[in-house]
Short mmCIF file of C-alpha atoms and ligand atoms in Angstrom, two decimals:
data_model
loop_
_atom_site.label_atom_id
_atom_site.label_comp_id
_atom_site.label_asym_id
_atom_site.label_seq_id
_atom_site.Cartn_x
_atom_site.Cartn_y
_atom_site.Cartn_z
CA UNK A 22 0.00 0.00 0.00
CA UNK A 23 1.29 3.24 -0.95
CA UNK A 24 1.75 5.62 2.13
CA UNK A 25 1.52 9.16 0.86
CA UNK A 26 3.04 12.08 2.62
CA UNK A 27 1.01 14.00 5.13
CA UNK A 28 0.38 17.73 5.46
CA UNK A 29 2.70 19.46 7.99
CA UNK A 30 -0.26 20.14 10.34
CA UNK A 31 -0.75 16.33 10.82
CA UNK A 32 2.92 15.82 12.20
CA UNK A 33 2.02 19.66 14.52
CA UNK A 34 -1.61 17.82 16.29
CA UNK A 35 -0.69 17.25 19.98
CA UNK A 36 -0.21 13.22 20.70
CA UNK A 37 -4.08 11.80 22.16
CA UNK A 38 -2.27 11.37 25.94
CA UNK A 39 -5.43 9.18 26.93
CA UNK A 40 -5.79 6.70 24.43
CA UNK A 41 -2.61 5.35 26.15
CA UNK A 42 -4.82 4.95 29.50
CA UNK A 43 -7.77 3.52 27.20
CA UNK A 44 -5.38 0.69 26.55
CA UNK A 45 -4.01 0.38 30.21
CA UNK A 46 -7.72 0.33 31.32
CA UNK A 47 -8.85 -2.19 28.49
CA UNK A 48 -5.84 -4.57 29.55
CA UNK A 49 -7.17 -4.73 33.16
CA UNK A 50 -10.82 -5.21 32.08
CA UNK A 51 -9.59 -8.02 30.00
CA UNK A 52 -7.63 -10.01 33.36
CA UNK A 53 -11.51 -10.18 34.50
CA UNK A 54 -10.58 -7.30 37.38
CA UNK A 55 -13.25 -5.66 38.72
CA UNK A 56 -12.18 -2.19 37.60
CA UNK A 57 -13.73 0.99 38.55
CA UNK A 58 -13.49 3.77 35.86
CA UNK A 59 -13.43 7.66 36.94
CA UNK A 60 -10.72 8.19 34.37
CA UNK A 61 -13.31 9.36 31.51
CA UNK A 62 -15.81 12.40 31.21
CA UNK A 63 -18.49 10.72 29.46
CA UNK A 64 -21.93 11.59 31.06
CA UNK A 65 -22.96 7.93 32.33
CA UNK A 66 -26.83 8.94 32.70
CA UNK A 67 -29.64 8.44 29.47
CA UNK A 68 -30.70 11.71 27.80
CA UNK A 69 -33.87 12.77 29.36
CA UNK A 70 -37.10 11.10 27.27
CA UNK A 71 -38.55 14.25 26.15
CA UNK A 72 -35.66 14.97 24.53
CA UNK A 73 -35.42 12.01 22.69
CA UNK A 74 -39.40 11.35 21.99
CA UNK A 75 -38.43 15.15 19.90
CA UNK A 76 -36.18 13.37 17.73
CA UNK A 77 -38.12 10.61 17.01
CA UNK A 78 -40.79 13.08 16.14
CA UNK A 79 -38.32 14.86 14.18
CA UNK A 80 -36.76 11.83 11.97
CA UNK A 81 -40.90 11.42 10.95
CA UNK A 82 -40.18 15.22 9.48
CA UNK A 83 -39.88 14.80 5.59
CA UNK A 84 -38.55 18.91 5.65
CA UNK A 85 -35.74 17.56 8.01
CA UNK A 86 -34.80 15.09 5.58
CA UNK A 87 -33.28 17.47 3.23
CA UNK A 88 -30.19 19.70 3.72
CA UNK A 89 -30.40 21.82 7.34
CA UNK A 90 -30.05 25.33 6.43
CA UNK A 91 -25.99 25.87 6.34
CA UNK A 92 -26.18 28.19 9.20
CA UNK A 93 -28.84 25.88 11.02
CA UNK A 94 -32.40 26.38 11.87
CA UNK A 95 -34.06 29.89 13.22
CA UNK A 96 -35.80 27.75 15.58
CA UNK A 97 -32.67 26.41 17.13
CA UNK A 98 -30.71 29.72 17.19
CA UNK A 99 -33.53 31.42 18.68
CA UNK A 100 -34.09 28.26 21.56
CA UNK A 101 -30.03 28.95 22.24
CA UNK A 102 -31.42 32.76 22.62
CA UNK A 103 -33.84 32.18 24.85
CA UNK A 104 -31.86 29.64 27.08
CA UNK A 105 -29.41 32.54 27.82
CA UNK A 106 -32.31 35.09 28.45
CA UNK A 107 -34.06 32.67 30.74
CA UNK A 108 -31.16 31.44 32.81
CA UNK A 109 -28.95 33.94 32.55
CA UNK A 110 -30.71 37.00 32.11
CA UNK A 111 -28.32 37.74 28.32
CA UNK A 112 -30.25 39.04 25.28
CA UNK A 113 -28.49 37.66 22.03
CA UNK A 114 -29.65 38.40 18.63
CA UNK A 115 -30.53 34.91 17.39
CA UNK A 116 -29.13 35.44 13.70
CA UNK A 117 -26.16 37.60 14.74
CA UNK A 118 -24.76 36.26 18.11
CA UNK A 119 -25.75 32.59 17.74
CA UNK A 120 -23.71 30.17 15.86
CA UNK A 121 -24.67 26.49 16.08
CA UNK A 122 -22.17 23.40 16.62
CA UNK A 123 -21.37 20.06 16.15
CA UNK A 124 -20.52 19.95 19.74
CA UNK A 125 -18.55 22.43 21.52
CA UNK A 126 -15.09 20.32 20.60
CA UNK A 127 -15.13 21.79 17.19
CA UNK A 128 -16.23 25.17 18.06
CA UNK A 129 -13.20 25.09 20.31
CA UNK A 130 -11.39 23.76 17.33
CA UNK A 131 -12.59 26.37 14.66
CA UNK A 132 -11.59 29.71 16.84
CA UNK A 133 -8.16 29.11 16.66
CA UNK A 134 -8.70 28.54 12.69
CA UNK A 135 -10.48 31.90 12.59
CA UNK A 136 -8.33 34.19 14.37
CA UNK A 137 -4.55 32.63 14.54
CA UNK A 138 -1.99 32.82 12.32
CA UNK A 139 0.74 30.87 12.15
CA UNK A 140 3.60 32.23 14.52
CA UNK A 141 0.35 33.88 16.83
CA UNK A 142 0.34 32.90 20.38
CA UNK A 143 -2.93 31.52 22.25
CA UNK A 144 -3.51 31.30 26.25
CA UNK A 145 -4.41 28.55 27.53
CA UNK A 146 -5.23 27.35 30.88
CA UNK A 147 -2.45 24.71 32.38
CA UNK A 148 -4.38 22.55 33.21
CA UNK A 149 -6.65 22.49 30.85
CA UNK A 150 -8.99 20.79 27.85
CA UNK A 151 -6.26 19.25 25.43
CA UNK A 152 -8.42 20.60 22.54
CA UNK A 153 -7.30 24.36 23.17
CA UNK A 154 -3.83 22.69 21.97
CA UNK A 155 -5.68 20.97 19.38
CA UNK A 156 -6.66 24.27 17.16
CA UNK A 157 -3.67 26.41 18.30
CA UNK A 158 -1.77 23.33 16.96
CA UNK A 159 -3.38 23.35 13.19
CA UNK A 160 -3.49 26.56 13.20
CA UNK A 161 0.23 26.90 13.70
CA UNK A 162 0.11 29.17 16.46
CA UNK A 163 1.90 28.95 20.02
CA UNK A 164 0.72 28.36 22.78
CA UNK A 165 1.95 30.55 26.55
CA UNK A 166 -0.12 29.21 29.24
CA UNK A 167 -2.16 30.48 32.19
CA UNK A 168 -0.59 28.15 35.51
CA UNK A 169 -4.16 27.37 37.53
CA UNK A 170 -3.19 26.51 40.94
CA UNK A 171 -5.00 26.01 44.30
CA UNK A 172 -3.95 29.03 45.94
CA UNK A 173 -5.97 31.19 43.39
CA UNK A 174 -8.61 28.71 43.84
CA UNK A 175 -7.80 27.52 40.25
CA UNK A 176 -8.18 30.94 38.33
CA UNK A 177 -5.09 32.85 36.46
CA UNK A 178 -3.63 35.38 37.81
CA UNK A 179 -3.15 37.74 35.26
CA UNK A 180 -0.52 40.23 37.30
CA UNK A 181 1.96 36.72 37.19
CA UNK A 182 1.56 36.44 33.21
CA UNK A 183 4.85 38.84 31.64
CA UNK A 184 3.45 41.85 30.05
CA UNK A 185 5.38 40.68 26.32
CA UNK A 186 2.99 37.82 26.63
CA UNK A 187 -0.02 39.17 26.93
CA UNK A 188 0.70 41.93 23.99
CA UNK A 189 1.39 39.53 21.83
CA UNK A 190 -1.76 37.33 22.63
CA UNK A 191 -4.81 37.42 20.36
CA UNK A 192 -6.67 35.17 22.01
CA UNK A 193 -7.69 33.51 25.20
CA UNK A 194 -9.33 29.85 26.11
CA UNK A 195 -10.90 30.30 29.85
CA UNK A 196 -13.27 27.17 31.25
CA UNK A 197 -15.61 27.43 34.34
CA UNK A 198 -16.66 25.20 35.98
CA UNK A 199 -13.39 24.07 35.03
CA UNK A 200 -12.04 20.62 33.67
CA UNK A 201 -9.99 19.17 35.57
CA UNK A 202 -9.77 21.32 38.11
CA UNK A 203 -13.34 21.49 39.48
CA UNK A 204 -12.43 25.41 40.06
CA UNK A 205 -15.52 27.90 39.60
CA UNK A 206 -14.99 31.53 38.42
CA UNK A 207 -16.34 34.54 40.03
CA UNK A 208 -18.71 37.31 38.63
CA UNK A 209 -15.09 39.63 40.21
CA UNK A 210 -12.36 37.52 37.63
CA UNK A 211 -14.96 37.96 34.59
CA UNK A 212 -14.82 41.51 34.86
CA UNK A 213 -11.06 41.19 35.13
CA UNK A 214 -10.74 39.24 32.18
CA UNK A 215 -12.80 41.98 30.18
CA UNK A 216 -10.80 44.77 31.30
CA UNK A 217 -7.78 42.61 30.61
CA UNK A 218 -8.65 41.45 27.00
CA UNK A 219 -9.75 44.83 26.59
CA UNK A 220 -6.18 46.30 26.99
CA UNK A 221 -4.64 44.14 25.23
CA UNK A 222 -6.88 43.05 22.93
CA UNK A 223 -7.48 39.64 23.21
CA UNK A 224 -9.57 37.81 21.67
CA UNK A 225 -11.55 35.83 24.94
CA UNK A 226 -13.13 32.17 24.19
CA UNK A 227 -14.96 31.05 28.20
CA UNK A 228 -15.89 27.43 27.39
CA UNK A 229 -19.19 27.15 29.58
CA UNK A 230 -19.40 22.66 29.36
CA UNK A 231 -20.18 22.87 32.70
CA UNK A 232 -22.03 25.45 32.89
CA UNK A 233 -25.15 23.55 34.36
CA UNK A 234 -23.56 21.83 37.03
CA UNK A 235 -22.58 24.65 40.10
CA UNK A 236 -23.22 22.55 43.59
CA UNK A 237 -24.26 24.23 47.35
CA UNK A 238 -26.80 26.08 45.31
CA UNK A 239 -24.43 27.98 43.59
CA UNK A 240 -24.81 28.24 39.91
CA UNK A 241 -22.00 28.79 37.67
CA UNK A 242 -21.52 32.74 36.30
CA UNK A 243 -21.84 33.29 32.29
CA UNK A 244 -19.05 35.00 31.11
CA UNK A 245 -21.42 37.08 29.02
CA UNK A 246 -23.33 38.23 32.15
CA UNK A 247 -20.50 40.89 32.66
CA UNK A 248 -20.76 43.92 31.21
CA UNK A 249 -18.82 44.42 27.93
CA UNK A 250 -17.91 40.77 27.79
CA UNK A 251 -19.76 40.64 24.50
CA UNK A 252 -17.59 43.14 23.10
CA UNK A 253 -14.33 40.89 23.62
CA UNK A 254 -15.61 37.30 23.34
CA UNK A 255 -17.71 34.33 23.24
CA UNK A 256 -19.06 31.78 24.85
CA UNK A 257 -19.21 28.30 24.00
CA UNK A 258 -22.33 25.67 25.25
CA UNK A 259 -22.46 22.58 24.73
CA UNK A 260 -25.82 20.09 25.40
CA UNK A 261 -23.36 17.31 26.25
CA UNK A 262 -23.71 17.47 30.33
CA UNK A 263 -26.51 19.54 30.34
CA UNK A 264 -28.71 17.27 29.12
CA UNK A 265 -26.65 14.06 28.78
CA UNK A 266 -26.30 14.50 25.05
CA UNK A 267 -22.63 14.00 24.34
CA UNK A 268 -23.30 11.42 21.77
CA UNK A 269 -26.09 13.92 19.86
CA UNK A 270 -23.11 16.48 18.86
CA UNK A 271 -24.90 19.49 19.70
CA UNK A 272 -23.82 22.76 21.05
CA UNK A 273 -23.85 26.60 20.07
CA UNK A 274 -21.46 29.70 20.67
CA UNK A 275 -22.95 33.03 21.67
CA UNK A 276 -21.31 36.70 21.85
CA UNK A 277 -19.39 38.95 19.74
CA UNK A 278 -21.01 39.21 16.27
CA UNK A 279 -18.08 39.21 14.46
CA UNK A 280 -16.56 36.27 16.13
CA UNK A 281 -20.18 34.39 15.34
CA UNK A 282 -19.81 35.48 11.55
CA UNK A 283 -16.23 34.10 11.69
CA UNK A 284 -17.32 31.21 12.71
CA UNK A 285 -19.93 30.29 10.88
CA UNK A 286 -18.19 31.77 7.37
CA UNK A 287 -15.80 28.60 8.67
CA UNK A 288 -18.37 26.31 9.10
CA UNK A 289 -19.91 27.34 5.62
CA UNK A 290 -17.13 25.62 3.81
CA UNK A 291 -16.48 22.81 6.32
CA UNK A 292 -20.23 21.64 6.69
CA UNK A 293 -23.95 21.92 6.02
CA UNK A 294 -25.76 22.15 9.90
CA UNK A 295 -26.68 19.26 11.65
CA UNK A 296 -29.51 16.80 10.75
CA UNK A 297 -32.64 18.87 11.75
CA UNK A 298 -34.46 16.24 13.83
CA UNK A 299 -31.09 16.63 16.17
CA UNK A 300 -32.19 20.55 16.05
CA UNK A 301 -35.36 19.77 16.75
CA UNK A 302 -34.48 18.19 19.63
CA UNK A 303 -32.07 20.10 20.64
CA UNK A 304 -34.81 23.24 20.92
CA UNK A 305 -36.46 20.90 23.19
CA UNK A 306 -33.73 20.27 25.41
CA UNK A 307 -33.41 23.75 26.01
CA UNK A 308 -36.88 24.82 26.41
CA UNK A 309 -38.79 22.00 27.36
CA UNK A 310 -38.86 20.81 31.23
CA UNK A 311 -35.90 21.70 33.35
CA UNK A 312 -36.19 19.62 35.75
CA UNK A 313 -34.13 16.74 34.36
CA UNK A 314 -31.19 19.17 34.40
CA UNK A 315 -32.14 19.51 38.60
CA UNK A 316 -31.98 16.74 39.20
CA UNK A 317 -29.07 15.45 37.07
CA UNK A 318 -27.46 18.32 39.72
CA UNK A 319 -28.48 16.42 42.41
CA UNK A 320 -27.32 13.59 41.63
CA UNK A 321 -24.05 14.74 41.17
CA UNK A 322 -23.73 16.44 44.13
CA UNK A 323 -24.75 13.61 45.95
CA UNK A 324 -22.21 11.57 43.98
CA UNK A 325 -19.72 14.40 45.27
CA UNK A 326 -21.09 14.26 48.77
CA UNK A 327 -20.62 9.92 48.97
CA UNK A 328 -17.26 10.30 47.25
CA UNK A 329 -15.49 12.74 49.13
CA UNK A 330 -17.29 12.43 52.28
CA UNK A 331 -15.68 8.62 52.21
CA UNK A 332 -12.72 9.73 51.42
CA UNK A 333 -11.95 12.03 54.06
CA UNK A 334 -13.84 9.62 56.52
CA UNK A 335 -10.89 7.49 55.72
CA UNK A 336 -8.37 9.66 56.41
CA UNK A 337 -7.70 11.46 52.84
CA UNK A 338 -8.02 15.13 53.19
CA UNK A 339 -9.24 16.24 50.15
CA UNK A 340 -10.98 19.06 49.25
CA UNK A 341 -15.05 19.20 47.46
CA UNK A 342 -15.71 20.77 44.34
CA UNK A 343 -17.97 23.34 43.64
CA UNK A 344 -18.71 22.01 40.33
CA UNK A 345 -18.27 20.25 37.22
CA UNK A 346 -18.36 16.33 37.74
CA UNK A 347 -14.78 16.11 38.69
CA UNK A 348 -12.72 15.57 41.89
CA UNK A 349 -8.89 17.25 41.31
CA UNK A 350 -7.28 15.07 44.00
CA UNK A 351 -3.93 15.44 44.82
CA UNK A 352 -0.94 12.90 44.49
CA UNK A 353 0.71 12.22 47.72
CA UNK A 354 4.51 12.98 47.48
CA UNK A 355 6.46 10.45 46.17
CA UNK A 356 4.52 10.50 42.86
CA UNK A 357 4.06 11.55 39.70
CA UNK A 358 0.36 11.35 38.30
CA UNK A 359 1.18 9.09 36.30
CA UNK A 360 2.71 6.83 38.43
CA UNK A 361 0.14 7.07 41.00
CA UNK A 362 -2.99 7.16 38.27
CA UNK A 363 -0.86 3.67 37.41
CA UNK A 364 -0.56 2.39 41.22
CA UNK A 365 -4.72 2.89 41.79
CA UNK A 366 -4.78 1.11 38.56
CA UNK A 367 -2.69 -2.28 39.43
CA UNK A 368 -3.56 -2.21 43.31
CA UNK A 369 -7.42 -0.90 43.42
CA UNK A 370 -8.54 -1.37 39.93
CA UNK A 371 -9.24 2.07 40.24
CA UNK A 372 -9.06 4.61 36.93
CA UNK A 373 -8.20 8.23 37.40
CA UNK A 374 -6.96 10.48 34.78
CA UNK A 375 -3.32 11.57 35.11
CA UNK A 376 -3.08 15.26 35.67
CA UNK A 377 0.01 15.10 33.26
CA UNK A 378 -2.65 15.07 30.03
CA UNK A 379 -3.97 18.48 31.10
CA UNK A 380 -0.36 20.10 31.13
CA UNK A 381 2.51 20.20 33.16
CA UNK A 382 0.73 22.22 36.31
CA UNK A 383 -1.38 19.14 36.31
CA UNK A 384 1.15 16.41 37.64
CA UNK A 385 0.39 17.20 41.00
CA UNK A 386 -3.08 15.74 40.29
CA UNK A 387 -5.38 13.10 39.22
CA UNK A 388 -8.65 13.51 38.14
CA UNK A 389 -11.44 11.54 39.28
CA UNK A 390 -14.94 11.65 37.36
CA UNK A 391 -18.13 11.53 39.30
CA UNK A 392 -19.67 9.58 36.29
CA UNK A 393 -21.06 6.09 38.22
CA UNK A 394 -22.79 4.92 40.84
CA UNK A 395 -22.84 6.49 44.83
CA UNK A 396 -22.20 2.60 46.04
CA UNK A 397 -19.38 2.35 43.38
CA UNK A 398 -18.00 5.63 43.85
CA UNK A 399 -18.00 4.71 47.64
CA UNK A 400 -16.49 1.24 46.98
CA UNK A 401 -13.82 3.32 44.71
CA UNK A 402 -12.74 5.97 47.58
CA UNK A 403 -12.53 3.06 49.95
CA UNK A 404 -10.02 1.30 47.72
CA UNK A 405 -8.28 4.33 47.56
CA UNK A 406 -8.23 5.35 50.90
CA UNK A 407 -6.95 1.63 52.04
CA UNK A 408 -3.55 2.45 49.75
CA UNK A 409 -3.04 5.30 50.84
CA UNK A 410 -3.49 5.51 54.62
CA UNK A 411 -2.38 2.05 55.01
CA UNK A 412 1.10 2.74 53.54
C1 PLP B 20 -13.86 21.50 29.16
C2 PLP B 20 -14.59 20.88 28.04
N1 PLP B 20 -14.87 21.63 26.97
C3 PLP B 20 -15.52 21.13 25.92
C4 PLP B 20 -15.90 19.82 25.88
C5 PLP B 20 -16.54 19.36 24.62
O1 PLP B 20 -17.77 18.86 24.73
P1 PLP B 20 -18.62 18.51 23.44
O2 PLP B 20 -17.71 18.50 22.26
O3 PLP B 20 -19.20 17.18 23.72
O4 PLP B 20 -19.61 19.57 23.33
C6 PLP B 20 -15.62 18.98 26.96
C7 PLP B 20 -15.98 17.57 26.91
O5 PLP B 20 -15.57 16.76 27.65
C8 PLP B 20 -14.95 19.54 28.07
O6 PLP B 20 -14.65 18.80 29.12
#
C-alpha cells in the first residue's frame, strides 16, 4: 500500500495522551478485574425522554430530511437565545450572536482557525482541555499558558503572566466550571478578564461545558453576564452534560457578532448544519422541562457528597468541588500522576486520569470523574483510601 506524505499540520496535532490509558484500562478489564473507571468524562446517565421522543418526532419530518439550512435552523438559534435570556438574564440576537455546533469540541477547534496565524500565540489554561492545543496546533500558532493553581482557587492570575505575553496574545481559552480542576470563576475575575482582554486586545473564548452543574446552590456565572464581555468574546455551550447529550453532537457559541460570523463563514465551507431532527431536539432540550437538568445536579452532588465524604472519613483530606463532575485530588509525594494514576490502577482497579494530560501544572493531580454509581464511587474511595493511609 502506498503511504503518501502528510500535510505538515498532521505531524504539529498534539499526541491523544489518553488513548494510552484507554489501553491500560482495556488490559485490566480483560484479566476479568473488577475495575472501577473515573478516568473518563463521558456523562454515564440516558438523555432525558422528552428529549429524545423530539427526535423521534423529528426523523418522521420529511422537511428535516433534506439539507439543514448551512447556518442551522431559526428555531434552534432562537431556543439557544432564549436559554441565555431565561437562565442567565443575556439578550443575544438569534441570527447575529448565535452560531450552532457540532458539539462544543469543534467550536473550540474552529476559533483558533479563525483568528490565529501561524507564529500567533494563544492562552491557555495549564491545566486544561487538550483541545485548546488541538486548534492552536493546526493553526500553527503557540501556545503561553495560564498556571491554575490552588492558591488562586484555580483561576489565572493575570498580574503573574509577563506583560510581552499578553501583547502579543490574540486570544484567550478560559473554562468554568473548570475541567480538571473542578475550580468555579467569580462574577469579580470575569470583569477582570474583560478589562484585561480589553487592553490588550485579546480575543476571549470562556468554554461554559459545565455550565449547568454549580453545587451548594451555587450556579456557575456566564461569562457574558459581565458587562462588555460581548464586546471581547464568546461563549461556548455545549448540550453534552446539560442534558446528557454528548453522543447527539450538539452545542452553540454566543457573543461577539463578528466572532459568530467568523465562525460560521468557517463552518460554511467545512459543513452543512446538523440533521434537523437533532435541532429539533435540541430546541427541546433547552426549552422543554428543566427539571431533568435539577436533578441530574443532584445527583451529582450527591455523587460528590458519597465520594469525598468517604474519602476524608478514611483519612484522605481532600478538598469538594464546587462544580463540574470532577474531583482534582492530589498525588501524595512520592509520585508523579502518572505513576500514581498507574498504582490505583494495578492495586485498586481504580481509573483516574493523570493530571500530566492536562499540562505540566497538572502532575500534581489526578482527576477523578463523578460519572457512576454512589455505592461504586463509595467502593472506589474506599479502595483508595486503604492504599493510601495504610502505607
Ligand atoms: C472542558 C470541556 N470543553 C468542551 C468539551 C466538549 O464537549 P462537546 O464537544 O461534547 O460539546 C468537553 C468535553 O468533555 C470539556 O470537558
Amino acid at each position: 500500500m502506498k503511504r503518501f506524505e502528510q500535510a505538515e499540520v498532521m505531524g504539529k496535532l498534539p499526541e491523544q495522551f489518553f488513548a494510552k490509558l484507554v489501553k491500560k484500562v482495556s488490559y485490566y478489564v480483560e484479566q476479568g478485574f473488577d475495575v472501577i473507571n473515573l478516568g473518563q468524562g463521558n456523562p454515564d446517565q440516558p438523555t432525558p425522554q422528552h428529549i429524545v421522543d423530539a427526535l423521534k418526532d423529528g426523523a418522521d419530518r420529511p422537511d428535516f430530511h433534506k439539507y439543514s439550512p448551512f447556518r442551522g435552523h431559526g428555531f434552534l438559534k432562537q431556543a439557544a437565545a432564549d436559554f441565555y435570556k431565561r437562565e442567565y438574564g443575556v439578550t443575544l440576537d438569534p441570527e447575529k450572536e448565535v452560531a450552532v455546533l457540532f458539539g462544543g469540541k469543534v467550536g473550540l477547534v474552529e476559533l483558533s482557525q479563525c483568528y490565529l496565524n501561524q507564529g500567533d500565540v494563544a492562552l491557555v489554561p495549564d491545566p486544561g482541555y487538550p483541545d485548546y492545543w488541538s486548534g492552536v496546533a493546526m493553526a500553527g500558532a503557540t501556545m503561553e499558558t495560564m498556571p491554575l493553581r490552588k492558591e488562586n482557587d484555580f483561576l489565572p492570575k493575570y498580574d503573574e503572566l509577563p506583560e510581552t505575553v499578553l501583547n502579543k496574545a490574540k486570544l484567550m481559552f478560559l473554562n468554568y466550571p473548570n475541567n480538571p480542576t473542578a475550580g468555579v470563576a467569580t462574577k469579580s475575575f470575569f470583569k477582570e478578564t474583560v478589562e484585561l482582554a480589553n487592553k490588550h486586545d485579546i480575543l476571549v473564548c470562556h468554554d461554559f461545558a459545565y455550565g449547568a452543574i454549580g453545587f451548594d446552590g451555587q450556579k456557575p456565572v456566564s461569562f457574558l453576564q459581565i458587562e462588555g464581555a460581548k464586546d471581547v468574546g464568546i461563549e461556548i455551550y455545549t448540550l453534552s452534560k446539560t442534558y446528557n447529550m454528548a453522543g447527539w453532537r450538539v452545542g452553540f457559541a454566543v457573543g461577539n457578532e463578528t466572532v459568530i460570523e467568523s465562525i460560521n463563514l468557517l463552518q460554511d465551507h467545512f459543513y452543512v448544519s446538523l440533521f434537523g431532527a437533532v435541532q429539533h431536539a435540541a430546541a427541546e432540550a433547552l426549552n422543554g422541562p428543566q427539571e431533568c437538568v435539577d436533578e441530574l445536579v443532584d445527583t451529582y452532588e450527591r455523587r460528590r457528597n458519597a465520594f469525598i465524604g468517604r474519602l476524608n472519613e478514611n483519612g484522605w483530606k481532600v478538598e469538594s468541588p464546587k462544580g463540574s463532575f470532577f474531583c482534582w485530588l492530589p498525588v501524595p509525594d512520592g509520585y508523579t500522576s502518572e505513576t500514581f494514576a498507574d498504582y490505583l490502577l494495578e492495586k485498586a482497579h481504580v481509573v483516574v486520569a493523570p493530571g500530566i494530560g492536562f499540562g505540566s501544572e497538572g502532575d500534581r493531580y489526578v482527576r477523578a470523574g463523578l460519572l457512576t454509581s454512589e455505592e461504586r464511587l463509595i467502593e472506589a474511595a474506599d479502595r483508595i483510601a486503604k492504599l493510601i493511609i495504610d502505607n
